[in-house]
Coordinates of C-alpha atoms in Angstrom, one line a residue:
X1 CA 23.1 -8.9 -28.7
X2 CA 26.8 -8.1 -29.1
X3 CA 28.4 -10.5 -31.3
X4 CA 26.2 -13.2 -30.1
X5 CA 26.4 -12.4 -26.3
X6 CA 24.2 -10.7 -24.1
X7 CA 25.4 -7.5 -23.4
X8 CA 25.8 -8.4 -19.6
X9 CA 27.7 -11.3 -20.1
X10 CA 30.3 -9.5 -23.0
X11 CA 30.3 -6.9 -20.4
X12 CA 31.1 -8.3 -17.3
X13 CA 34.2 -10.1 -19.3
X14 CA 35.7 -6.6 -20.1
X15 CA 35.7 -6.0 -17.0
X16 CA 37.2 -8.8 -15.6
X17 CA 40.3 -9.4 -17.5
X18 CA 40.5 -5.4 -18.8
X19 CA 43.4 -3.8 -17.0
X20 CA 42.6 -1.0 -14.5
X21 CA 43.6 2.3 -13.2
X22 CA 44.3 1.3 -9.6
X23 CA 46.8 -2.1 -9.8
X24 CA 45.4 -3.1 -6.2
X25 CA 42.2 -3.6 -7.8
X26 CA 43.8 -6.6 -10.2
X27 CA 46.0 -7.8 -6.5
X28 CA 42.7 -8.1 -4.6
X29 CA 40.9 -9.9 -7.8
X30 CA 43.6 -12.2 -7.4
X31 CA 43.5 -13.1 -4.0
X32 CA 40.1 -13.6 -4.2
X33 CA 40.4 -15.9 -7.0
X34 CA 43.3 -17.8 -5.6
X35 CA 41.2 -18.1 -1.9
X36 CA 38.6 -19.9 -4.5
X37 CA 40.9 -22.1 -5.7
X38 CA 42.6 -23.5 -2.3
X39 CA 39.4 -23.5 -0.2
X40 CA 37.6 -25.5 -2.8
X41 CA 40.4 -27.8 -4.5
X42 CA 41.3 -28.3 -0.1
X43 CA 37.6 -29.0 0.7
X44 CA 37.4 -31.1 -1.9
X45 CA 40.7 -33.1 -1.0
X46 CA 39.7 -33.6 2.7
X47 CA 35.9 -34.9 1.8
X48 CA 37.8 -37.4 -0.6
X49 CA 40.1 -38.4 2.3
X50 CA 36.9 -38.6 5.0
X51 CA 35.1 -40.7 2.5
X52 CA 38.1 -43.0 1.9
X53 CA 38.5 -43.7 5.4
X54 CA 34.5 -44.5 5.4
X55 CA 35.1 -46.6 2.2
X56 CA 37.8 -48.5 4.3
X57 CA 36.0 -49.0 7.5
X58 CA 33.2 -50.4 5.1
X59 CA 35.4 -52.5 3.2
X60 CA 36.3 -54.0 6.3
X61 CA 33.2 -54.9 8.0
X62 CA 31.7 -56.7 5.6
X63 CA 34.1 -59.2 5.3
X64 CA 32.2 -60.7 8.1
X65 CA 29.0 -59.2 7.8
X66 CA 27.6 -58.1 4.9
X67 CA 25.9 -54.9 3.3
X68 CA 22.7 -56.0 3.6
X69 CA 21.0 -58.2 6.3
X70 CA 17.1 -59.8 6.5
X71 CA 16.8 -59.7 10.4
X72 CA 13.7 -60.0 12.7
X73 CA 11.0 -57.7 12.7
X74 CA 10.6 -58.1 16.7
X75 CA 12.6 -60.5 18.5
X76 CA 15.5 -61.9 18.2
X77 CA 15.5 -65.3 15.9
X78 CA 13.6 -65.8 12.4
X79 CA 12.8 -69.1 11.0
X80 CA 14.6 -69.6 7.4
X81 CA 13.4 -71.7 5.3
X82 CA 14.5 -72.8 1.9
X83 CA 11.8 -71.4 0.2
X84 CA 13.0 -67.8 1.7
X85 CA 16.5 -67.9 0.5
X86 CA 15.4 -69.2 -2.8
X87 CA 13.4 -65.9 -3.2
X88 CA 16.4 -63.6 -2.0
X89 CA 18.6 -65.2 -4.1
X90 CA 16.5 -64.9 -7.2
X91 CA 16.5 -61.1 -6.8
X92 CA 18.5 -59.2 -9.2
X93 CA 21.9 -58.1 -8.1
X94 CA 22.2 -60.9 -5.2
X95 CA 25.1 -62.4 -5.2
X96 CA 24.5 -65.0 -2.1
X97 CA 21.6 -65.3 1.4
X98 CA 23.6 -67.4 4.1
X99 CA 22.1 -67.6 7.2
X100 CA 23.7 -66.8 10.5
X101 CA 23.4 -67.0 14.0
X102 CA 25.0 -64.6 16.4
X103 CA 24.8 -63.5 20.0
X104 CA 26.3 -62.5 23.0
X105 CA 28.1 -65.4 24.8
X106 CA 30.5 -66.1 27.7
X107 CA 33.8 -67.7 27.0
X108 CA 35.4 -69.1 30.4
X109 CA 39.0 -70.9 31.3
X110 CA 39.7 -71.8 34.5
X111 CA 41.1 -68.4 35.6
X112 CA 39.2 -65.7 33.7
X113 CA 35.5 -65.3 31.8
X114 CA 34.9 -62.6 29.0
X115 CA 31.8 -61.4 27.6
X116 CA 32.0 -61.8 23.3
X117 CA 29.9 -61.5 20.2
X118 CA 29.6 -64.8 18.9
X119 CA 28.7 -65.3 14.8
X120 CA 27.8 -68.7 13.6
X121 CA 28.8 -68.6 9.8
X122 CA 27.0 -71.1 7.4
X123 CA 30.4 -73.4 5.2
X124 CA 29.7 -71.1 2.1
X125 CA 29.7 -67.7 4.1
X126 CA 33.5 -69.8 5.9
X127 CA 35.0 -70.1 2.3
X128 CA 34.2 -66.9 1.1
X129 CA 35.7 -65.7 4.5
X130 CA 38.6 -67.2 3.4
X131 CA 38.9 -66.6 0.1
X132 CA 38.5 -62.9 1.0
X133 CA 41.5 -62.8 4.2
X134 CA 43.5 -65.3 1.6
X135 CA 43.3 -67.8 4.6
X136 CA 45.2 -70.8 4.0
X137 CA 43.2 -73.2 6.5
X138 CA 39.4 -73.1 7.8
X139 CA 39.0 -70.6 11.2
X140 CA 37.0 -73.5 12.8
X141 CA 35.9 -76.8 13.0
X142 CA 32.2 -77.7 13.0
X143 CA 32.7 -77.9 16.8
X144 CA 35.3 -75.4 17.3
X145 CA 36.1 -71.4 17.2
X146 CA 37.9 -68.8 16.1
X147 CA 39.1 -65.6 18.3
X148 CA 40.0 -62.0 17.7
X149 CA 44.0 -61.5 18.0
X150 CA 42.9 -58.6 20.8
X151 CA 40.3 -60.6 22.3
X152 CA 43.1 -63.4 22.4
X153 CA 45.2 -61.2 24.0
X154 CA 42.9 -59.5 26.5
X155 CA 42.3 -62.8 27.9
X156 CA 45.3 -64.9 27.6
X157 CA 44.0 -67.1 25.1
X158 CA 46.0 -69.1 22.3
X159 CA 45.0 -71.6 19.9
X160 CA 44.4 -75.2 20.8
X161 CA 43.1 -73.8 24.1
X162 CA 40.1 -75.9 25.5
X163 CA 37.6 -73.4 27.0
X164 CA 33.6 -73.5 27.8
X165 CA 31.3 -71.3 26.1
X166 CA 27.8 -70.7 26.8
X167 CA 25.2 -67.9 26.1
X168 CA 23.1 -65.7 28.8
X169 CA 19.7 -67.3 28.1
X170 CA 21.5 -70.7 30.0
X171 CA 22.4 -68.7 32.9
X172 CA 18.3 -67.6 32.8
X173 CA 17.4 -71.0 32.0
X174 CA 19.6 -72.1 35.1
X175 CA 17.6 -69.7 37.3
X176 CA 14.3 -71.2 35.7
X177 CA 15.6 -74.9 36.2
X178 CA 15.6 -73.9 40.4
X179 CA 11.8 -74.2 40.4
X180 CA 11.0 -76.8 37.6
X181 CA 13.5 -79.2 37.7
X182 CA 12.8 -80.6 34.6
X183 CA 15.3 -78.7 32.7
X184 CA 18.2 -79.5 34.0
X185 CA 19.3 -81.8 31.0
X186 CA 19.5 -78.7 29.0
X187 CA 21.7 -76.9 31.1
X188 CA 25.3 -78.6 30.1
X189 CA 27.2 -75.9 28.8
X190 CA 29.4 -76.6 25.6
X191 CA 33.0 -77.6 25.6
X192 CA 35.2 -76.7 22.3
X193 CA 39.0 -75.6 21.7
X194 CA 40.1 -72.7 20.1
X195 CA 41.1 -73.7 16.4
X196 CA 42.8 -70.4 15.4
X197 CA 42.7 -66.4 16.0
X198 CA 42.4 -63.9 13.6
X199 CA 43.0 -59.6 13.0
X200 CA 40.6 -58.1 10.5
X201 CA 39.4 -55.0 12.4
X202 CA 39.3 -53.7 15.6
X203 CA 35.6 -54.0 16.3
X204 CA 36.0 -57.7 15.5
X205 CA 39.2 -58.3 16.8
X206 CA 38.7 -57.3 20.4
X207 CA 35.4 -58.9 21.3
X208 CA 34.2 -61.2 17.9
X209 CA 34.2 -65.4 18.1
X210 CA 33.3 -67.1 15.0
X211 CA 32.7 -70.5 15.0
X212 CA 29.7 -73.0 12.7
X213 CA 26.2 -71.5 12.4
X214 CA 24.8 -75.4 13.9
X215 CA 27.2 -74.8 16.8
X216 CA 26.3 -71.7 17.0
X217 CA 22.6 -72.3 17.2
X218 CA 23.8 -74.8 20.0
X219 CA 25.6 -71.9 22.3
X220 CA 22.4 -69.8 21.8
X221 CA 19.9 -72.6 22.6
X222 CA 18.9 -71.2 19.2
X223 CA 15.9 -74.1 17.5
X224 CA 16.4 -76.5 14.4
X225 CA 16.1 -73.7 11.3
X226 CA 15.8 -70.6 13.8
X227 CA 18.8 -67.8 12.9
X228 CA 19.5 -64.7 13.7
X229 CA 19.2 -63.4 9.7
X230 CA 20.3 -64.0 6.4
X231 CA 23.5 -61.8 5.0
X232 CA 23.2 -60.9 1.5
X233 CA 25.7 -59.8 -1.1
X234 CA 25.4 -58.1 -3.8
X235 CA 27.1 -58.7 -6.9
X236 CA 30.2 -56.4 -7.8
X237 CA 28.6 -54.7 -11.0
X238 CA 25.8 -53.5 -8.7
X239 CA 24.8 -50.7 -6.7
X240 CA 24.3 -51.8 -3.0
X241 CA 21.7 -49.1 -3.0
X242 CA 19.8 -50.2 -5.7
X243 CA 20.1 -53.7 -4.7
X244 CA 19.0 -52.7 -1.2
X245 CA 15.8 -51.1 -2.6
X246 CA 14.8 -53.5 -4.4
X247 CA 14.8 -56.2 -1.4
X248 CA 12.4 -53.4 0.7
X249 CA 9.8 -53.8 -2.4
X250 CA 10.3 -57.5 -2.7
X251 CA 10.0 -57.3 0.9
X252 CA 6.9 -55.1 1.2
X253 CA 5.2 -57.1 -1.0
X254 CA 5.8 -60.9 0.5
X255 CA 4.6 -63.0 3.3
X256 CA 7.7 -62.2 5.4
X257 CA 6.9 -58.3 5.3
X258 CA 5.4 -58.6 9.5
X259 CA 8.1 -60.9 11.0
X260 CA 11.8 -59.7 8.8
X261 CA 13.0 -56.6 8.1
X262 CA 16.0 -55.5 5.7
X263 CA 18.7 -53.7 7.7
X264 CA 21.9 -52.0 6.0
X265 CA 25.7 -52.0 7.2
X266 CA 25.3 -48.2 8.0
X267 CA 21.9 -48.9 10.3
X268 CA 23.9 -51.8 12.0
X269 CA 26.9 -49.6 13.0
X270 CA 25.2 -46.2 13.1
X271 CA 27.2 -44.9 15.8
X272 CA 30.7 -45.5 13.4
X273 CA 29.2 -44.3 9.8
X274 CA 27.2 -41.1 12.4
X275 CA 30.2 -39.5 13.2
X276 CA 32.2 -40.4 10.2
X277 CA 29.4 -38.1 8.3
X278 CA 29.9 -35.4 11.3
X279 CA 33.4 -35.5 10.7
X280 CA 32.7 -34.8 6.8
X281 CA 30.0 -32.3 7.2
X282 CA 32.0 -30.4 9.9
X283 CA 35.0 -30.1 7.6
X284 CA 32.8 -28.9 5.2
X285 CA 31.4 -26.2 7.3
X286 CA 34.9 -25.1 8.7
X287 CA 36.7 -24.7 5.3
X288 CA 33.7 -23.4 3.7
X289 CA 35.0 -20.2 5.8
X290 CA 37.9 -20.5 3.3
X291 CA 35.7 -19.5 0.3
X292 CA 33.8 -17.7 2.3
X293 CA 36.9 -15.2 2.9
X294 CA 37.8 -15.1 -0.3
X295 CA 34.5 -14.0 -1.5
X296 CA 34.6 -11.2 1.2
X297 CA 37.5 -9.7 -0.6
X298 CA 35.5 -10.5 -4.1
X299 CA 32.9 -7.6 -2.9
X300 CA 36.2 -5.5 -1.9
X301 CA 37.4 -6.2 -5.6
X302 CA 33.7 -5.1 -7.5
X303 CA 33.1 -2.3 -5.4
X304 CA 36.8 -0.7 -6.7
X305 CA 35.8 -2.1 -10.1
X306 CA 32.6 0.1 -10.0
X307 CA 34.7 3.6 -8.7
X308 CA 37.3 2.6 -11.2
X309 CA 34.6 2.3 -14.3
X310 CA 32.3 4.8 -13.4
X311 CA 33.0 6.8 -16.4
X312 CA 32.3 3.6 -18.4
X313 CA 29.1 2.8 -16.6
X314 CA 28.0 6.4 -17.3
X315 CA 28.8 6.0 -21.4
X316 CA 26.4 2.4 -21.0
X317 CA 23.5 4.5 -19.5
X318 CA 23.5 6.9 -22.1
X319 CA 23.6 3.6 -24.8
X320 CA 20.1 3.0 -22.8
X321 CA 21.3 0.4 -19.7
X322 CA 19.3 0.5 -17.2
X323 CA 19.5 -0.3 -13.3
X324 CA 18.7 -4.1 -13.3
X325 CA 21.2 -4.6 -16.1
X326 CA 24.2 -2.5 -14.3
X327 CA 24.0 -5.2 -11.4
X328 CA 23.5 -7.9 -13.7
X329 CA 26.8 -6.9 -15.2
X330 CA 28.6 -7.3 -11.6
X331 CA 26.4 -10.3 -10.5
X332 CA 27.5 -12.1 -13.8
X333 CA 31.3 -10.6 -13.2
X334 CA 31.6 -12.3 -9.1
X335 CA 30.4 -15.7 -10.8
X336 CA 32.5 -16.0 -13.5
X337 CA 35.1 -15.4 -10.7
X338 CA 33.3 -18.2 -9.1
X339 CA 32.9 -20.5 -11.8
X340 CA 36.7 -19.8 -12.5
X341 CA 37.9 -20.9 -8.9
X342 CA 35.7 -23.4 -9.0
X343 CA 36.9 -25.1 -11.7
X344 CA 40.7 -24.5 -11.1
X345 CA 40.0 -26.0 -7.3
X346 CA 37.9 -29.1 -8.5
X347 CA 40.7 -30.1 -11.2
X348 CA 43.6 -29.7 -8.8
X349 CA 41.8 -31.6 -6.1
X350 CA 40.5 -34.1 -8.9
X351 CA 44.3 -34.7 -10.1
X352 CA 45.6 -34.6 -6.5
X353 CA 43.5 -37.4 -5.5
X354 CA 44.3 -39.3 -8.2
X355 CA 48.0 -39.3 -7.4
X356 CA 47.4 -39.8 -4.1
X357 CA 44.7 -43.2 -5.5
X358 CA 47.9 -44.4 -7.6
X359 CA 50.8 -43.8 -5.8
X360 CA 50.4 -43.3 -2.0
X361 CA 52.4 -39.8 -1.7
X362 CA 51.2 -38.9 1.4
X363 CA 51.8 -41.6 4.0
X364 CA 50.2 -42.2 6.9
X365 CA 51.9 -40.9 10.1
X366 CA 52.8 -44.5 11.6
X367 CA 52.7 -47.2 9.3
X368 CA 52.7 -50.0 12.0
X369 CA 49.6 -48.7 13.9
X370 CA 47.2 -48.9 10.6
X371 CA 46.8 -51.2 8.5
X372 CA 46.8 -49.2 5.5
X373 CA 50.4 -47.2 4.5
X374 CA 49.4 -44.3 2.8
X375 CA 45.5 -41.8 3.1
X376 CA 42.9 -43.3 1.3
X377 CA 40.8 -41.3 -1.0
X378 CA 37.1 -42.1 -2.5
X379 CA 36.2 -39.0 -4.9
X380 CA 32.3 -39.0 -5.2
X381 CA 30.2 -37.0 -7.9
X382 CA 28.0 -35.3 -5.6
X383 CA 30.9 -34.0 -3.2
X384 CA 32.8 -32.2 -6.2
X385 CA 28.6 -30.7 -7.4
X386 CA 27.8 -29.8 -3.7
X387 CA 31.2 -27.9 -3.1
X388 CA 31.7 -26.7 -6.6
X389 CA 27.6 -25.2 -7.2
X390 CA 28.4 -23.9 -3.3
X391 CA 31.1 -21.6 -3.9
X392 CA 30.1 -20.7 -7.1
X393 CA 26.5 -19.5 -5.7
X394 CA 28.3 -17.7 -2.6
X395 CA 30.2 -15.6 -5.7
X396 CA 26.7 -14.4 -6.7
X397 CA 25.6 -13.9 -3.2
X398 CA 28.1 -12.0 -2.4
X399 CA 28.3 -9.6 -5.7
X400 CA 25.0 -8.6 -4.8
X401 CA 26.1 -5.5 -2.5
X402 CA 28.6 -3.9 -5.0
X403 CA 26.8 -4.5 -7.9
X404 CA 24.1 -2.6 -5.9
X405 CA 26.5 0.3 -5.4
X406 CA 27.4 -0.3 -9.0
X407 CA 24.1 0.5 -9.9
X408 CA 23.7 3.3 -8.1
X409 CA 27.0 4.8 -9.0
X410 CA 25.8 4.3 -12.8
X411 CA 22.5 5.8 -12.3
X412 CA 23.8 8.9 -10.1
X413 CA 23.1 12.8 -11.5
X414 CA 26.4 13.4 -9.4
X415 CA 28.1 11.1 -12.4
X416 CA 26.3 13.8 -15.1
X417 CA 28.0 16.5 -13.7
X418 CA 31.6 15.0 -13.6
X419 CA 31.5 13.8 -17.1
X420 CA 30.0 17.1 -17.9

């Protein structure tokens, strides 16, 4: 030990911040320190950004649907009883199971027909719909709906509107009714106005009706206590992950385990959250090249860091170093340069979001088109270990070669004769 260091460790230090014969040996170490910094404090800043936008899209989706859902097994209706929300709602971290019905349906005027979504909301689910868009009046009547503003548009529809709406299964039951007559009482198709329209998001906006979950259940020829599923929230001080898990064991273990099955907001729009991950991952891999780079020039650095110190690597041989510690000495040199960007990048990009969180410097490029003015940012944990442990383990990786070449430079009879 040298004053309570390893040698390797005490070593490699000299070498970094000692001052060298040949100045382009201290330009290169900078550059390759500063490549570090920017790739990883930039990598860092675009993940945050990606997984703000994915926070947002999230954020807006379940202010009709929720983060978790209880949906059929097989099928497309389960029967709720009381006795089942009772249970869900007695889990810890639920905050509220509503049931819901929803469907595809077919709204028609006299000049045009559209193909929708349809979501039967139960009252509690309506008010917390409101209290959430600050909506100053109900969406919908009992025996009335609610349309997207696009939707709306799309099909020349306005508020106080009286269209019919009816669901595909009516159209097969009117096919059915051709040969047994018998159901033809059930063929009227419903009558309702539009109460109001509404802009949330764009995947509810352009094709979403909401109206009651009973007239709902009517437009679906759904039966007396058969729904779709049951939404459930979670309460704010929870994890929806944790939360989530603990329904799939409460789950496994109860009656309902062959004919329900718990289904998050990421399996329900897969194809979204999919390429919102892509998107992330791919950003990942392309400025990983950054660091990548910058490492590159790291080995340039070490290997002129060897040729400058050979006479000093010859002095430690004689002090009795051997091979394995000569490259340790380099290894443990390119990952304190690593550790050093590392942590320079991850407190720029830490403090950078953070402004960015507070103060909205960076705008969006249209502010009318979004409905957010500024980028949104959502710094997670394990982004800032995965990119930081990343670059700081491609620093070792790539000290590797010179402190190779180190150690055959210290271990060389050629380097006897010149000190001689």
């Amino acid at each position: 030990m040298i004053n309570g260091i390893k040698p390797g460790v005490w070593i490699a230090q000299r070498f970094s911040f000692a001052r060298k014969r040949f100045r382009i040996i201290n330009i290169i170490s900078a550059i390759s320190l500063a490549g570090i910094i920017i790739g990883v404090s930039t990598l860092l800043v675009v993940m945050s950004v990606l997984n703000g936008f994915q926070k947002l899209a999230r954020d807006l989706f379940i202010t009709i649907d929720s983060p978790v859902q209880l949906v059929p097994f097989t099928g497309r209706t389960i029967k709720v009883s009381d006795n089942l929300l009772r249970s869900i709602r007695a889990l810890e971290g639920v905050a509220s199971a509503e049931p819901f019905a929803e469907g595809e349906a077919i709204v028609a005027t006299q000049n045009k027909s559209e193909l929708v979504f349809l979501k039967g909301l139960s009252d509690a689910a309506h008010r917390r719909l409101m209290h959430q868009t600050h909506a100053t009046r109900p969406f919908f009547t009992p025996e009335t709906i609610a349309v997207g503003e696009l939707l709306a548009y799309r099909t020349n529809l306005y508020p106080l509107q009286a269209v019919k709406i009816f669901s595909p299964q009516l159209i097969s039951l009117g096919l059915a009714s051709l040969s047994e007559p018998y159901l033809l009482p059930a063929l009227s198709i419903p009558e309702t106005t539009i109460s109001s329209t509404f802009s949330m998001h764009k995947a509810f906006d352009d094709r979403y009706v909401l109206t009651s979950e009973r007239f709902a259940q009517n437009i679906l020829l759904l039966g007396t206590g058969e729904y779709s599923g049951i939404d459930i929230r979670v309460k704010e001080s929870e994890s929806p992950d944790i939360v989530t898990y603990r329904i799939r064991e409460w789950l496994a273990k109860s009656a309902f385990k062959k004919t329900c099955k718990v289904r998050t907001l990421e399996e329900k729009y897969s194809n979204i959250f999919t390429v919102m991950q892509l998107e992330k991952w791919i950003s990942f891999s392309v400025l990983m090249l950054i660091i990548l780079v910058a490492g590159l020039s790291l080995t340039g650095a070490l290997a002129m860091t060897a040729i400058d110190k050979q006479h000093e690597l010859f002095y430690l041989r004689c002090l009795g170093l051997e091979k394995p510690q000569f490259m340790a000495i380099f290894i443990i040199q390119g990952g304190i340069t690593g550790l050093m960007g590392s942590v320079a990048g991850t407190v720029i990009a830490w403090s950078v979001c953070k402004l960015q969180e507070r103060y909205g410097i960076v705008e969006l490029p249209s502010k009318s088109a979004f409905i957010i003015h500024a980028y949104p940012v959502n710094m997670q944990t394990d982004d800032f270990l995965v990119v930081g442990i990343t670059a700081i383990l491609l620093c070792f990786a790539v000290s590797l070669y010179p402190a190779r070449k180190a150690a055959l430079i210290a271990t060389s009879r050629t380097l006897d004769l010149k000190t001689n």
